[in-house]
mmCIF file of C-alpha atoms in Angstrom:
data_model
loop_
_atom_site.group_PDB
_atom_site.id
_atom_site.type_symbol
_atom_site.label_atom_id
_atom_site.label_comp_id
_atom_site.label_asym_id
_atom_site.label_seq_id
_atom_site.Cartn_x
_atom_site.Cartn_y
_atom_site.Cartn_z
ATOM 1 C CA MET A 1 134.708 -39.875 -56.572
ATOM 2 C CA LYS A 2 131.333 -38.343 -57.191
ATOM 3 C CA GLN A 3 128.491 -39.142 -54.818
ATOM 4 C CA SER A 4 126.432 -40.532 -57.696
ATOM 5 C CA SER A 5 129.240 -42.995 -58.596
ATOM 6 C CA VAL A 6 129.437 -44.236 -54.989
ATOM 7 C CA LEU A 7 125.679 -44.744 -54.959
ATOM 8 C CA LYS A 8 125.856 -46.664 -58.258
ATOM 9 C CA ILE A 9 128.595 -48.986 -56.939
ATOM 10 C CA GLY A 10 126.619 -49.536 -53.742
ATOM 11 C CA ALA A 11 123.419 -50.318 -55.620
ATOM 12 C CA THR A 12 125.218 -52.742 -57.976
ATOM 13 C CA THR A 13 126.857 -54.560 -55.030
ATOM 14 C CA ALA A 14 123.540 -54.824 -53.202
ATOM 15 C CA ALA A 15 121.795 -56.145 -56.313
ATOM 16 C CA GLY A 16 124.596 -58.695 -56.837
ATOM 17 C CA LEU A 17 124.277 -59.897 -53.260
ATOM 18 C CA LEU A 18 120.520 -60.245 -53.638
ATOM 19 C CA VAL A 19 120.942 -62.317 -56.796
ATOM 20 C CA LEU A 20 123.530 -64.499 -55.039
ATOM 21 C CA LEU A 21 121.185 -64.997 -52.078
ATOM 22 C CA ALA A 22 118.338 -65.888 -54.426
ATOM 23 C CA VAL A 23 120.536 -68.457 -56.205
ATOM 24 C CA VAL A 24 121.668 -69.971 -52.869
ATOM 25 C CA TRP A 25 118.044 -70.087 -51.722
ATOM 26 C CA LEU A 26 116.823 -71.753 -54.919
ATOM 27 C CA VAL A 27 119.657 -74.264 -55.105
ATOM 28 C CA TRP A 28 120.137 -75.181 -51.439
ATOM 29 C CA VAL A 29 116.824 -74.504 -49.725
ATOM 30 C CA PRO A 30 114.270 -76.886 -51.220
ATOM 31 C CA SER A 31 110.530 -76.643 -50.641
ATOM 32 C CA PRO A 32 108.665 -79.454 -48.850
ATOM 33 C CA LYS A 33 107.205 -82.066 -51.184
ATOM 34 C CA GLU A 34 105.032 -83.632 -48.507
ATOM 35 C CA PRO A 35 102.955 -82.205 -45.649
ATOM 36 C CA ALA A 36 104.498 -82.260 -42.192
ATOM 37 C CA TYR A 37 103.764 -85.186 -39.895
ATOM 38 C CA VAL A 38 101.219 -84.849 -37.083
ATOM 39 C CA LEU A 39 101.927 -85.651 -33.437
ATOM 40 C CA THR A 40 99.380 -88.205 -32.207
ATOM 41 C CA ILE A 41 100.503 -89.131 -28.681
ATOM 42 C CA SER A 42 103.511 -88.800 -26.407
ATOM 43 C CA TRP A 43 104.487 -90.425 -23.134
ATOM 44 C CA GLY A 44 107.150 -90.493 -20.454
ATOM 45 C CA GLY A 45 108.227 -87.490 -18.403
ATOM 46 C CA LEU A 46 111.251 -86.928 -16.195
ATOM 47 C CA GLY A 47 111.848 -89.518 -13.499
ATOM 48 C CA SER A 48 113.291 -92.918 -12.699
ATOM 49 C CA GLY A 49 110.100 -94.900 -12.130
ATOM 50 C CA ALA A 50 108.696 -97.430 -14.573
ATOM 51 C CA GLY A 51 107.552 -95.552 -17.664
ATOM 52 C CA GLN A 52 109.424 -92.364 -16.743
ATOM 53 C CA LEU A 53 112.566 -91.283 -18.569
ATOM 54 C CA ASN A 54 115.701 -89.340 -17.817
ATOM 55 C CA GLU A 55 117.274 -88.268 -21.103
ATOM 56 C CA PRO A 56 116.075 -90.706 -23.777
ATOM 57 C CA THR A 57 118.782 -91.038 -26.443
ATOM 58 C CA GLY A 58 117.859 -94.012 -28.614
ATOM 59 C CA ILE A 59 114.741 -95.671 -29.997
ATOM 60 C CA VAL A 60 113.779 -98.692 -32.094
ATOM 61 C CA VAL A 61 110.332 -100.089 -32.887
ATOM 62 C CA HIS A 62 109.815 -103.778 -33.553
ATOM 63 C CA GLU A 63 106.649 -105.869 -33.866
ATOM 64 C CA GLY A 64 104.416 -103.701 -31.702
ATOM 65 C CA GLU A 65 107.028 -102.741 -29.130
ATOM 66 C CA VAL A 66 109.059 -99.560 -28.705
ATOM 67 C CA PHE A 67 112.508 -99.963 -27.122
ATOM 68 C CA VAL A 68 113.992 -96.804 -25.595
ATOM 69 C CA SER A 69 117.503 -95.996 -24.355
ATOM 70 C CA ASP A 70 116.806 -94.273 -21.033
ATOM 71 C CA ALA A 71 120.338 -92.900 -20.858
ATOM 72 C CA ARG A 72 120.709 -91.269 -17.447
ATOM 73 C CA ASN A 73 118.763 -94.114 -15.830
ATOM 74 C CA ALA A 74 121.201 -96.498 -17.585
ATOM 75 C CA ARG A 75 118.444 -98.829 -18.726
ATOM 76 C CA ILE A 76 116.288 -99.918 -21.638
ATOM 77 C CA GLN A 77 112.558 -99.455 -21.286
ATOM 78 C CA VAL A 78 110.023 -101.228 -23.468
ATOM 79 C CA PHE A 79 106.554 -99.862 -24.263
ATOM 80 C CA ASP A 80 103.734 -100.907 -26.514
ATOM 81 C CA VAL A 81 103.077 -98.624 -29.477
ATOM 82 C CA ASP A 82 100.583 -96.582 -27.446
ATOM 83 C CA GLY A 83 103.064 -95.872 -24.682
ATOM 84 C CA ARG A 84 102.030 -98.466 -22.096
ATOM 85 C CA PHE A 85 105.026 -99.620 -20.070
ATOM 86 C CA ARG A 86 105.916 -103.278 -20.512
ATOM 87 C CA ARG A 87 109.337 -103.989 -19.006
ATOM 88 C CA GLN A 88 112.816 -102.622 -18.322
ATOM 89 C CA PHE A 89 116.305 -104.056 -18.149
ATOM 90 C CA GLY A 90 119.956 -103.070 -17.936
ATOM 91 C CA GLY A 91 120.825 -100.899 -14.947
ATOM 92 C CA LYS A 92 123.919 -98.916 -14.062
ATOM 93 C CA GLY A 93 127.253 -100.717 -14.157
ATOM 94 C CA ASP A 94 129.813 -102.329 -16.408
ATOM 95 C CA GLY A 95 129.161 -105.999 -15.718
ATOM 96 C CA PRO A 96 127.336 -108.318 -18.120
ATOM 97 C CA GLY A 97 123.951 -106.873 -19.056
ATOM 98 C CA LYS A 98 124.690 -103.565 -17.310
ATOM 99 C CA LEU A 99 124.792 -100.207 -19.066
ATOM 100 C CA GLY A 100 126.601 -96.880 -18.775
ATOM 101 C CA ARG A 101 124.998 -94.528 -21.267
ATOM 102 C CA PRO A 102 122.895 -96.462 -23.805
ATOM 103 C CA MET A 103 122.539 -94.549 -27.089
ATOM 104 C CA ASN A 104 121.139 -95.534 -30.501
ATOM 105 C CA LEU A 105 119.630 -99.010 -30.835
ATOM 106 C CA ALA A 106 119.092 -101.714 -33.456
ATOM 107 C CA ILE A 107 117.182 -104.994 -33.565
ATOM 108 C CA HIS A 108 118.233 -107.981 -35.665
ATOM 109 C CA GLN A 109 116.848 -111.515 -35.502
ATOM 110 C CA ASP A 110 115.077 -110.901 -32.194
ATOM 111 C CA GLU A 111 118.107 -109.461 -30.460
ATOM 112 C CA LEU A 112 118.528 -105.887 -29.265
ATOM 113 C CA TYR A 113 121.880 -104.211 -29.967
ATOM 114 C CA VAL A 114 122.720 -101.326 -27.642
ATOM 115 C CA ALA A 115 125.567 -98.906 -28.374
ATOM 116 C CA ASP A 116 126.926 -98.214 -24.877
ATOM 117 C CA TYR A 117 128.743 -94.879 -24.954
ATOM 118 C CA TRP A 118 130.337 -95.207 -21.533
ATOM 119 C CA ASN A 119 131.225 -98.896 -21.483
ATOM 120 C CA ASP A 120 132.732 -98.733 -24.998
ATOM 121 C CA ARG A 121 130.947 -101.802 -26.290
ATOM 122 C CA VAL A 122 127.822 -103.062 -27.980
ATOM 123 C CA GLU A 123 125.660 -104.901 -25.459
ATOM 124 C CA VAL A 124 123.354 -107.526 -26.949
ATOM 125 C CA PHE A 125 120.118 -108.597 -25.234
ATOM 126 C CA ALA A 126 117.280 -110.956 -26.040
ATOM 127 C CA LEU A 127 114.129 -108.926 -26.504
ATOM 128 C CA ASP A 128 112.925 -109.968 -23.039
ATOM 129 C CA GLY A 129 116.030 -108.324 -21.571
ATOM 130 C CA THR A 130 118.190 -111.401 -21.030
ATOM 131 C CA PRO A 131 121.850 -110.414 -21.593
ATOM 132 C CA ARG A 132 123.360 -112.413 -24.448
ATOM 133 C CA ARG A 133 126.842 -111.093 -25.222
ATOM 134 C CA ARG A 134 128.968 -107.981 -25.551
ATOM 135 C CA ILE A 135 131.068 -106.895 -28.497
ATOM 136 C CA GLY A 136 134.175 -104.694 -28.364
ATOM 137 C CA ARG A 137 136.125 -102.941 -25.648
ATOM 138 C CA ALA A 138 137.668 -99.535 -24.979
ATOM 139 C CA GLY A 139 140.448 -98.435 -27.317
ATOM 140 C CA SER A 140 141.243 -97.287 -30.813
ATOM 141 C CA ALA A 141 142.605 -100.497 -32.351
ATOM 142 C CA PRO A 142 140.479 -102.418 -34.863
ATOM 143 C CA GLY A 143 137.448 -103.862 -33.089
ATOM 144 C CA GLU A 144 137.770 -101.422 -30.178
ATOM 145 C CA PHE A 145 135.595 -98.395 -29.466
ATOM 146 C CA SER A 146 135.761 -94.958 -27.964
ATOM 147 C CA ALA A 147 132.133 -94.050 -27.223
ATOM 148 C CA PRO A 148 130.045 -96.001 -29.739
ATOM 149 C CA GLY A 149 126.917 -94.004 -30.612
ATOM 150 C CA GLY A 150 124.944 -96.289 -32.889
ATOM 151 C CA VAL A 151 124.860 -99.688 -34.543
ATOM 152 C CA ALA A 152 123.197 -101.370 -37.511
ATOM 153 C CA VAL A 153 123.203 -105.075 -38.307
ATOM 154 C CA ALA A 154 123.412 -106.509 -41.824
ATOM 155 C CA ALA A 155 121.442 -109.499 -43.062
ATOM 156 C CA ASN A 156 124.527 -111.721 -42.566
ATOM 157 C CA GLY A 157 124.891 -110.540 -38.950
ATOM 158 C CA ASP A 158 127.830 -108.176 -39.559
ATOM 159 C CA LEU A 159 127.744 -105.096 -37.332
ATOM 160 C CA HIS A 160 128.321 -101.535 -38.488
ATOM 161 C CA VAL A 161 129.244 -99.505 -35.414
ATOM 162 C CA VAL A 162 129.662 -95.755 -35.218
ATOM 163 C CA ASP A 163 132.787 -95.071 -33.165
ATOM 164 C CA PHE A 164 132.268 -91.458 -32.055
ATOM 165 C CA TYR A 165 135.641 -90.358 -30.669
ATOM 166 C CA ASN A 166 137.597 -92.573 -33.068
ATOM 167 C CA GLN A 167 135.928 -90.737 -36.002
ATOM 168 C CA ARG A 168 135.069 -93.899 -37.904
ATOM 169 C CA VAL A 169 132.450 -96.522 -38.715
ATOM 170 C CA GLN A 170 133.637 -100.073 -38.185
ATOM 171 C CA GLN A 171 132.290 -103.211 -39.799
ATOM 172 C CA LEU A 172 132.680 -106.256 -37.550
ATOM 173 C CA LYS A 173 131.740 -109.921 -37.751
ATOM 174 C CA PRO A 174 129.018 -111.025 -35.318
ATOM 175 C CA ASP A 175 131.713 -112.185 -32.861
ATOM 176 C CA GLY A 176 133.459 -108.792 -32.995
ATOM 177 C CA ARG A 177 136.248 -109.585 -35.426
ATOM 178 C CA PHE A 178 137.252 -106.556 -37.467
ATOM 179 C CA VAL A 179 136.301 -106.537 -41.155
ATOM 180 C CA SER A 180 136.806 -102.957 -42.381
ATOM 181 C CA GLN A 181 136.268 -99.324 -41.506
ATOM 182 C CA ARG A 182 135.216 -96.050 -43.075
ATOM 183 C CA GLY A 183 137.028 -92.912 -41.956
ATOM 184 C CA GLU A 184 140.541 -92.586 -40.579
ATOM 185 C CA SER A 185 140.919 -93.507 -36.891
ATOM 186 C CA GLY A 186 141.056 -90.410 -34.710
ATOM 187 C CA ARG A 187 141.138 -87.944 -37.605
ATOM 188 C CA ILE A 188 138.364 -85.433 -38.130
ATOM 189 C CA GLY A 189 137.651 -84.486 -41.742
ATOM 190 C CA ILE A 190 135.019 -82.783 -43.839
ATOM 191 C CA TRP A 191 135.682 -84.339 -47.240
ATOM 192 C CA ALA A 192 133.814 -87.310 -48.667
ATOM 193 C CA GLY A 193 134.359 -90.450 -46.600
ATOM 194 C CA GLU A 194 135.723 -88.537 -43.612
ATOM 195 C CA PHE A 195 133.841 -87.991 -40.355
ATOM 196 C CA ASN A 196 133.415 -85.402 -37.634
ATOM 197 C CA TYR A 197 132.030 -87.232 -34.572
ATOM 198 C CA PRO A 198 129.627 -89.641 -36.316
ATOM 199 C CA THR A 199 126.591 -90.593 -34.221
ATOM 200 C CA ASP A 200 124.475 -93.251 -35.928
ATOM 201 C CA VAL A 201 124.083 -95.614 -38.907
ATOM 202 C CA ALA A 202 121.267 -97.253 -40.844
ATOM 203 C CA LEU A 203 121.426 -100.076 -43.385
ATOM 204 C CA ALA A 204 119.190 -100.518 -46.418
ATOM 205 C CA GLY A 205 118.180 -103.984 -47.583
ATOM 206 C CA ASP A 206 120.786 -103.915 -50.381
ATOM 207 C CA GLY A 207 123.583 -103.147 -47.926
ATOM 208 C CA THR A 208 123.733 -99.401 -48.616
ATOM 209 C CA LEU A 209 125.020 -97.722 -45.461
ATOM 210 C CA TYR A 210 123.703 -94.323 -44.309
ATOM 211 C CA VAL A 211 125.841 -92.535 -41.725
ATOM 212 C CA ALA A 212 124.742 -89.619 -39.535
ATOM 213 C CA ASP A 213 127.954 -87.591 -39.660
ATOM 214 C CA GLY A 214 127.119 -85.731 -36.445
ATOM 215 C CA TYR A 215 129.184 -82.564 -36.228
ATOM 216 C CA ASN A 216 129.686 -82.353 -39.991
ATOM 217 C CA ASP A 217 125.933 -81.663 -40.142
ATOM 218 C CA ARG A 218 125.381 -84.082 -42.999
ATOM 219 C CA ILE A 219 124.463 -87.575 -44.130
ATOM 220 C CA GLN A 220 127.000 -89.751 -45.960
ATOM 221 C CA VAL A 221 126.040 -92.794 -47.998
ATOM 222 C CA PHE A 222 128.244 -95.785 -48.855
ATOM 223 C CA ALA A 223 127.680 -98.794 -51.121
ATOM 224 C CA ALA A 224 127.748 -102.311 -49.682
ATOM 225 C CA ASP A 225 131.321 -102.695 -50.971
ATOM 226 C CA GLY A 226 132.400 -99.598 -49.026
ATOM 227 C CA ARG A 227 132.487 -97.102 -51.914
ATOM 228 C CA PHE A 228 131.412 -93.571 -51.089
ATOM 229 C CA LEU A 229 128.186 -92.782 -52.978
ATOM 230 C CA ARG A 230 126.882 -89.348 -51.938
ATOM 231 C CA LYS A 231 126.331 -86.860 -49.121
ATOM 232 C CA TRP A 232 123.889 -84.114 -48.307
ATOM 233 C CA GLY A 233 123.247 -81.392 -45.725
ATOM 234 C CA GLY A 234 123.752 -77.707 -46.548
ATOM 235 C CA PRO A 235 125.883 -76.295 -49.390
ATOM 236 C CA PHE A 236 128.169 -79.059 -50.725
ATOM 237 C CA ALA A 237 127.613 -80.964 -47.438
ATOM 238 C CA LEU A 238 130.833 -79.479 -46.090
ATOM 239 C CA ASN A 239 129.956 -78.726 -42.471
ATOM 240 C CA VAL A 240 127.790 -75.684 -43.183
ATOM 241 C CA HIS A 241 124.906 -75.686 -40.717
ATOM 242 C CA GLY A 242 121.657 -73.753 -40.777
ATOM 243 C CA PRO A 243 117.930 -73.922 -40.022
ATOM 244 C CA PHE A 244 116.793 -74.308 -43.641
ATOM 245 C CA ASN A 245 115.133 -77.322 -45.261
ATOM 246 C CA GLY A 246 117.741 -79.988 -45.932
ATOM 247 C CA TRP A 247 120.351 -78.377 -43.675
ATOM 248 C CA PHE A 248 121.304 -79.682 -40.249
ATOM 249 C CA ALA A 249 122.932 -78.712 -36.980
ATOM 250 C CA THR A 250 124.273 -81.879 -35.318
ATOM 251 C CA VAL A 251 122.591 -84.999 -36.662
ATOM 252 C CA THR A 252 122.153 -87.524 -33.864
ATOM 253 C CA SER A 253 120.125 -90.389 -35.326
ATOM 254 C CA ILE A 254 119.122 -91.889 -38.681
ATOM 255 C CA ALA A 255 116.477 -94.426 -39.667
ATOM 256 C CA LEU A 256 114.989 -95.818 -42.873
ATOM 257 C CA GLY A 257 111.252 -95.982 -43.511
ATOM 258 C CA PRO A 258 109.354 -98.846 -45.187
ATOM 259 C CA GLU A 259 109.750 -97.196 -48.616
ATOM 260 C CA GLY A 260 113.459 -96.622 -48.112
ATOM 261 C CA ASN A 261 113.093 -92.949 -47.226
ATOM 262 C CA VAL A 262 115.633 -91.525 -44.799
ATOM 263 C CA PHE A 263 114.602 -89.935 -41.476
ATOM 264 C CA VAL A 264 117.202 -87.805 -39.711
ATOM 265 C CA ALA A 265 117.143 -86.345 -36.182
ATOM 266 C CA ASP A 266 118.347 -82.750 -36.608
ATOM 267 C CA PHE A 267 118.991 -82.163 -32.911
ATOM 268 C CA TYR A 268 119.829 -78.468 -32.635
ATOM 269 C CA HIS A 269 116.834 -77.606 -34.843
ATOM 270 C CA ASP A 270 114.437 -79.727 -32.762
ATOM 271 C CA ARG A 271 113.104 -81.601 -35.778
ATOM 272 C CA VAL A 272 113.151 -84.735 -37.865
ATOM 273 C CA GLN A 273 113.797 -84.279 -41.565
ATOM 274 C CA LYS A 274 112.645 -86.784 -44.156
ATOM 275 C CA PHE A 275 114.468 -87.404 -47.455
ATOM 276 C CA ARG A 276 114.346 -89.736 -50.413
ATOM 277 C CA PRO A 277 117.292 -92.173 -50.525
ATOM 278 C CA ASP A 278 119.019 -89.834 -53.016
ATOM 279 C CA GLY A 279 118.868 -86.949 -50.499
ATOM 280 C CA THR A 280 115.863 -85.094 -51.952
ATOM 281 C CA PHE A 281 114.193 -83.193 -49.105
ATOM 282 C CA LEU A 282 110.578 -84.243 -48.475
ATOM 283 C CA THR A 283 109.377 -82.696 -45.218
ATOM 284 C CA ALA A 284 110.291 -81.776 -41.627
ATOM 285 C CA PHE A 285 108.478 -81.907 -38.304
ATOM 286 C CA GLY A 286 109.220 -81.686 -34.596
ATOM 287 C CA THR A 287 108.490 -80.212 -31.188
ATOM 288 C CA PRO A 288 110.079 -76.897 -30.180
ATOM 289 C CA ALA A 289 112.396 -77.060 -27.170
ATOM 290 C CA THR A 290 111.377 -75.448 -23.889
ATOM 291 C CA GLY A 291 114.669 -75.739 -22.021
ATOM 292 C CA PRO A 292 118.340 -75.308 -22.703
ATOM 293 C CA ALA A 293 118.509 -78.761 -24.282
ATOM 294 C CA HIS A 294 116.921 -79.768 -27.579
ATOM 295 C CA THR A 295 114.184 -82.212 -28.550
ATOM 296 C CA ALA A 296 114.534 -84.634 -31.497
ATOM 297 C CA ILE A 297 117.560 -86.781 -30.658
ATOM 298 C CA ALA A 298 116.573 -90.243 -31.931
ATOM 299 C CA VAL A 299 114.153 -91.568 -34.525
ATOM 300 C CA ASP A 300 112.779 -94.838 -35.849
ATOM 301 C CA VAL A 301 110.004 -95.766 -38.264
ATOM 302 C CA ASP A 302 107.473 -98.591 -37.975
ATOM 303 C CA ALA A 303 106.453 -100.828 -40.882
ATOM 304 C CA ASP A 304 103.235 -98.777 -41.306
ATOM 305 C CA GLY A 305 105.155 -95.486 -41.608
ATOM 306 C CA THR A 306 104.517 -94.266 -38.051
ATOM 307 C CA VAL A 307 107.531 -92.328 -36.795
ATOM 308 C CA TYR A 308 108.724 -92.579 -33.176
ATOM 309 C CA VAL A 309 110.935 -89.820 -31.817
ATOM 310 C CA ALA A 310 112.864 -89.576 -28.553
ATOM 311 C CA ASN A 311 112.406 -86.037 -27.198
ATOM 312 C CA PHE A 312 115.532 -85.418 -25.119
ATOM 313 C CA ASP A 313 114.465 -82.052 -23.694
ATOM 314 C CA ALA A 314 111.036 -83.174 -22.454
ATOM 315 C CA HIS A 315 112.148 -86.732 -21.541
ATOM 316 C CA ARG A 316 109.314 -88.096 -23.647
ATOM 317 C CA ILE A 317 108.597 -90.405 -26.575
ATOM 318 C CA GLU A 318 106.522 -89.013 -29.422
ATOM 319 C CA LYS A 319 104.464 -90.837 -32.026
ATOM 320 C CA TRP A 320 103.973 -89.057 -35.376
ATOM 321 C CA ARG A 321 101.774 -89.938 -38.354
ATOM 322 C CA PRO A 322 102.075 -88.625 -41.915
ATOM 323 C CA GLY A 323 100.022 -85.443 -42.439
ATOM 324 C CA LYS A 324 97.187 -85.298 -44.952
ATOM 325 C CA ARG A 325 97.672 -83.439 -48.230
ATOM 326 C CA MET B 1 128.229 -81.316 31.294
ATOM 327 C CA LYS B 2 128.600 -78.569 28.712
ATOM 328 C CA ARG B 3 132.208 -79.634 28.125
ATOM 329 C CA TYR B 4 131.096 -83.191 27.363
ATOM 330 C CA ILE B 5 128.732 -81.881 24.654
ATOM 331 C CA MET B 6 131.203 -79.395 23.189
ATOM 332 C CA LEU B 7 134.068 -81.879 22.814
ATOM 333 C CA PRO B 8 132.343 -84.277 20.393
ATOM 334 C CA LEU B 9 130.945 -81.315 18.457
ATOM 335 C CA LEU B 10 134.402 -79.801 18.101
ATOM 336 C CA LEU B 11 135.796 -83.177 17.048
ATOM 337 C CA LEU B 12 133.053 -83.566 14.451
ATOM 338 C CA TRP B 13 133.647 -80.062 13.112
ATOM 339 C CA SER B 14 137.376 -80.594 12.767
ATOM 340 C CA LEU B 15 136.925 -83.944 11.024
ATOM 341 C CA THR B 16 134.504 -82.371 8.562
ATOM 342 C CA ALA B 17 136.865 -79.497 7.920
ATOM 343 C CA LEU B 18 139.812 -81.839 7.367
ATOM 344 C CA ALA B 19 137.792 -84.005 4.989
ATOM 345 C CA ALA B 20 136.614 -81.036 2.935
ATOM 346 C CA GLY B 21 137.379 -81.293 -0.733
ATOM 347 C CA THR B 22 137.393 -78.773 -3.539
ATOM 348 C CA GLN B 23 134.775 -77.715 -6.021
ATOM 349 C CA TYR B 24 135.841 -76.742 -9.541
ATOM 350 C CA ALA B 25 133.496 -74.829 -11.826
ATOM 351 C CA MET B 26 134.390 -74.758 -15.517
ATOM 352 C CA ARG B 27 132.814 -72.764 -18.305
ATOM 353 C CA VAL B 28 132.462 -74.643 -21.576
ATOM 354 C CA ASP B 29 130.834 -73.904 -24.937
ATOM 355 C CA GLY B 30 128.371 -76.238 -26.711
ATOM 356 C CA LEU B 31 127.020 -78.314 -23.853
ATOM 357 C CA ALA B 32 123.487 -78.814 -25.192
ATOM 358 C CA CYS B 33 124.405 -81.984 -27.079
ATOM 359 C CA PRO B 34 124.386 -85.097 -24.880
ATOM 360 C CA TYR B 35 127.057 -86.720 -27.016
ATOM 361 C CA CYS B 36 129.345 -83.945 -25.795
ATOM 362 C CA ALA B 37 128.063 -83.786 -22.229
ATOM 363 C CA TYR B 38 128.307 -87.560 -21.753
ATOM 364 C CA GLY B 39 131.801 -87.480 -23.203
ATOM 365 C CA ILE B 40 132.852 -84.942 -20.587
ATOM 366 C CA GLU B 41 131.175 -86.863 -17.773
ATOM 367 C CA LYS B 42 132.867 -90.046 -18.911
ATOM 368 C CA LYS B 43 136.309 -88.464 -18.920
ATOM 369 C CA LEU B 44 135.806 -86.682 -15.582
ATOM 370 C CA ASN B 45 134.599 -89.910 -13.973
ATOM 371 C CA GLN B 46 137.928 -91.492 -14.888
ATOM 372 C CA ILE B 47 139.804 -89.006 -12.655
ATOM 373 C CA GLU B 48 140.680 -90.514 -9.281
ATOM 374 C CA GLY B 49 138.955 -88.632 -6.460
ATOM 375 C CA VAL B 50 136.053 -87.107 -8.397
ATOM 376 C CA GLU B 51 132.988 -87.409 -6.163
ATOM 377 C CA ARG B 52 130.285 -85.454 -7.985
ATOM 378 C CA ILE B 53 129.747 -84.005 -11.450
ATOM 379 C CA ASP B 54 127.021 -81.554 -12.343
ATOM 380 C CA ILE B 55 126.430 -80.244 -15.853
ATOM 381 C CA ASP B 56 124.394 -77.048 -16.190
ATOM 382 C CA LEU B 57 123.372 -76.921 -19.857
ATOM 383 C CA GLU B 58 121.740 -73.500 -19.640
ATOM 384 C CA ASN B 59 124.839 -71.742 -18.337
ATOM 385 C CA GLY B 60 127.452 -73.965 -19.975
ATOM 386 C CA LEU B 61 128.880 -74.794 -16.556
ATOM 387 C CA VAL B 62 130.522 -78.045 -15.475
ATOM 388 C CA THR B 63 130.923 -78.401 -11.696
ATOM 389 C CA VAL B 64 133.149 -81.095 -10.237
ATOM 390 C CA ASP B 65 133.613 -81.917 -6.551
ATOM 391 C CA VAL B 66 136.819 -83.738 -5.657
ATOM 392 C CA ARG B 67 137.847 -85.193 -2.336
ATOM 393 C CA GLU B 68 140.492 -83.717 -0.027
ATOM 394 C CA GLY B 69 143.989 -83.945 -1.437
ATOM 395 C CA VAL B 70 142.967 -84.196 -5.066
ATOM 396 C CA GLU B 71 143.843 -81.318 -7.334
ATOM 397 C CA ILE B 72 142.666 -80.641 -10.864
ATOM 398 C CA THR B 73 144.954 -78.430 -12.886
ATOM 399 C CA GLU B 74 143.787 -76.062 -15.600
ATOM 400 C CA ALA B 75 146.189 -77.688 -18.072
ATOM 401 C CA ARG B 76 144.608 -81.071 -17.419
ATOM 402 C CA MET B 77 141.134 -79.651 -17.913
ATOM 403 C CA LEU B 78 142.176 -77.922 -21.122
ATOM 404 C CA GLN B 79 143.357 -81.265 -22.506
ATOM 405 C CA LEU B 80 140.324 -83.154 -21.215
ATOM 406 C CA PHE B 81 137.839 -80.764 -22.786
ATOM 407 C CA LYS B 82 139.824 -80.680 -26.013
ATOM 408 C CA ASP B 83 139.744 -84.496 -26.152
ATOM 409 C CA ALA B 84 135.999 -84.407 -25.525
ATOM 410 C CA GLY B 85 135.543 -82.034 -28.455
ATOM 411 C CA PHE B 86 134.807 -78.848 -26.511
ATOM 412 C CA SER B 87 135.910 -75.260 -26.201
ATOM 413 C CA TYR B 88 137.024 -74.763 -22.605
ATOM 414 C CA ARG B 89 136.725 -71.157 -21.366
ATOM 415 C CA SER B 90 137.707 -70.788 -17.724
ATOM 416 C CA MET B 91 137.878 -72.459 -14.312
ATOM 417 C CA THR B 92 137.263 -71.308 -10.749
ATOM 418 C CA ARG B 93 137.813 -73.292 -7.542
ATOM 419 C CA GLN B 94 136.575 -73.128 -4.004
ATOM 420 C CA ARG B 95 136.987 -75.176 -0.845
ATOM 421 C CA LEU B 96 133.919 -77.189 0.108
#
């Protein structure tokens, strides 16, 4: 073959690849439609004293108070919205009101629901820290858990619990009776309705269920009747991870804002990404990691749109406000 | 007098030596996620005789101290890390 022919083939291949890259970029890497959020304050720091944290892994804000899963200290700490310590409860153990590794949190009708990863149950407290009841036990049968990572509570009191090692999301009655599940117990999958170590859930007012499908690097959405609706996160939302807008690498928490927008903790990229309910990318923000661990592990949104983020790497809580256009 | 001091010291040394356990150091990929790290800790804590667990995220190293008489086999670790969703690489052991 002549040298000129080889050069022609090479040039054509390179041009084809460039076009393909451009198409991928245009289709799967959306531009921000909103400015990034701005960090206003943060608090905490590594330690076991009141107000200090050792690996925060869950967060929920409710009527002027911020509840934090202080995982390695096996407790819940409560702050006001400016970071002033108010109270703590829990403590290491597996007895009533004790915690192993508290993860993502939810509040419903003035009760705090704690997904306890080590004790394989959902521990329920009054907001003052009084233990109320516990739901579930270790196992893989209906109503049992293997490392629950997050919980959401429906208007009728039904629980939706992410069951990490069982690769499913269970719906339970308030007393723990099994109702239904999404995903096949113990089976990892990448297709619609299947999970790969799910980590958290959030419920919209109409019962739409948003699932942080952790190691599949995507969000899956289900209707109130259990039907799969949509998914997003990278090309075809099929476990393709990357640092681009709208892509993830291990999603660890999900929350809904006052306008129904979806906030996702994109842990390995040290950021929170914000989407419309249909998955349209809006913006991203976060704090770069300084250590071997990563930062944005849990997220919640206040009624006024303020976003609270648990920074795992720095053992801190961050408060973010929408940026100005 | 010297003998009276040496005897308890020797006794103490021998008791310590007899009670010495083993330290296992295991290399694992993907430890930066706490969902994974806590899963490993949880499973290791369920092994009878485990006295201390240390997870070094930076170096992907899991160190486990077990008491005298307890042995952790590589096959068991392979299964444990597989169940926890990890890629297990290697294991070394040393007497404490």
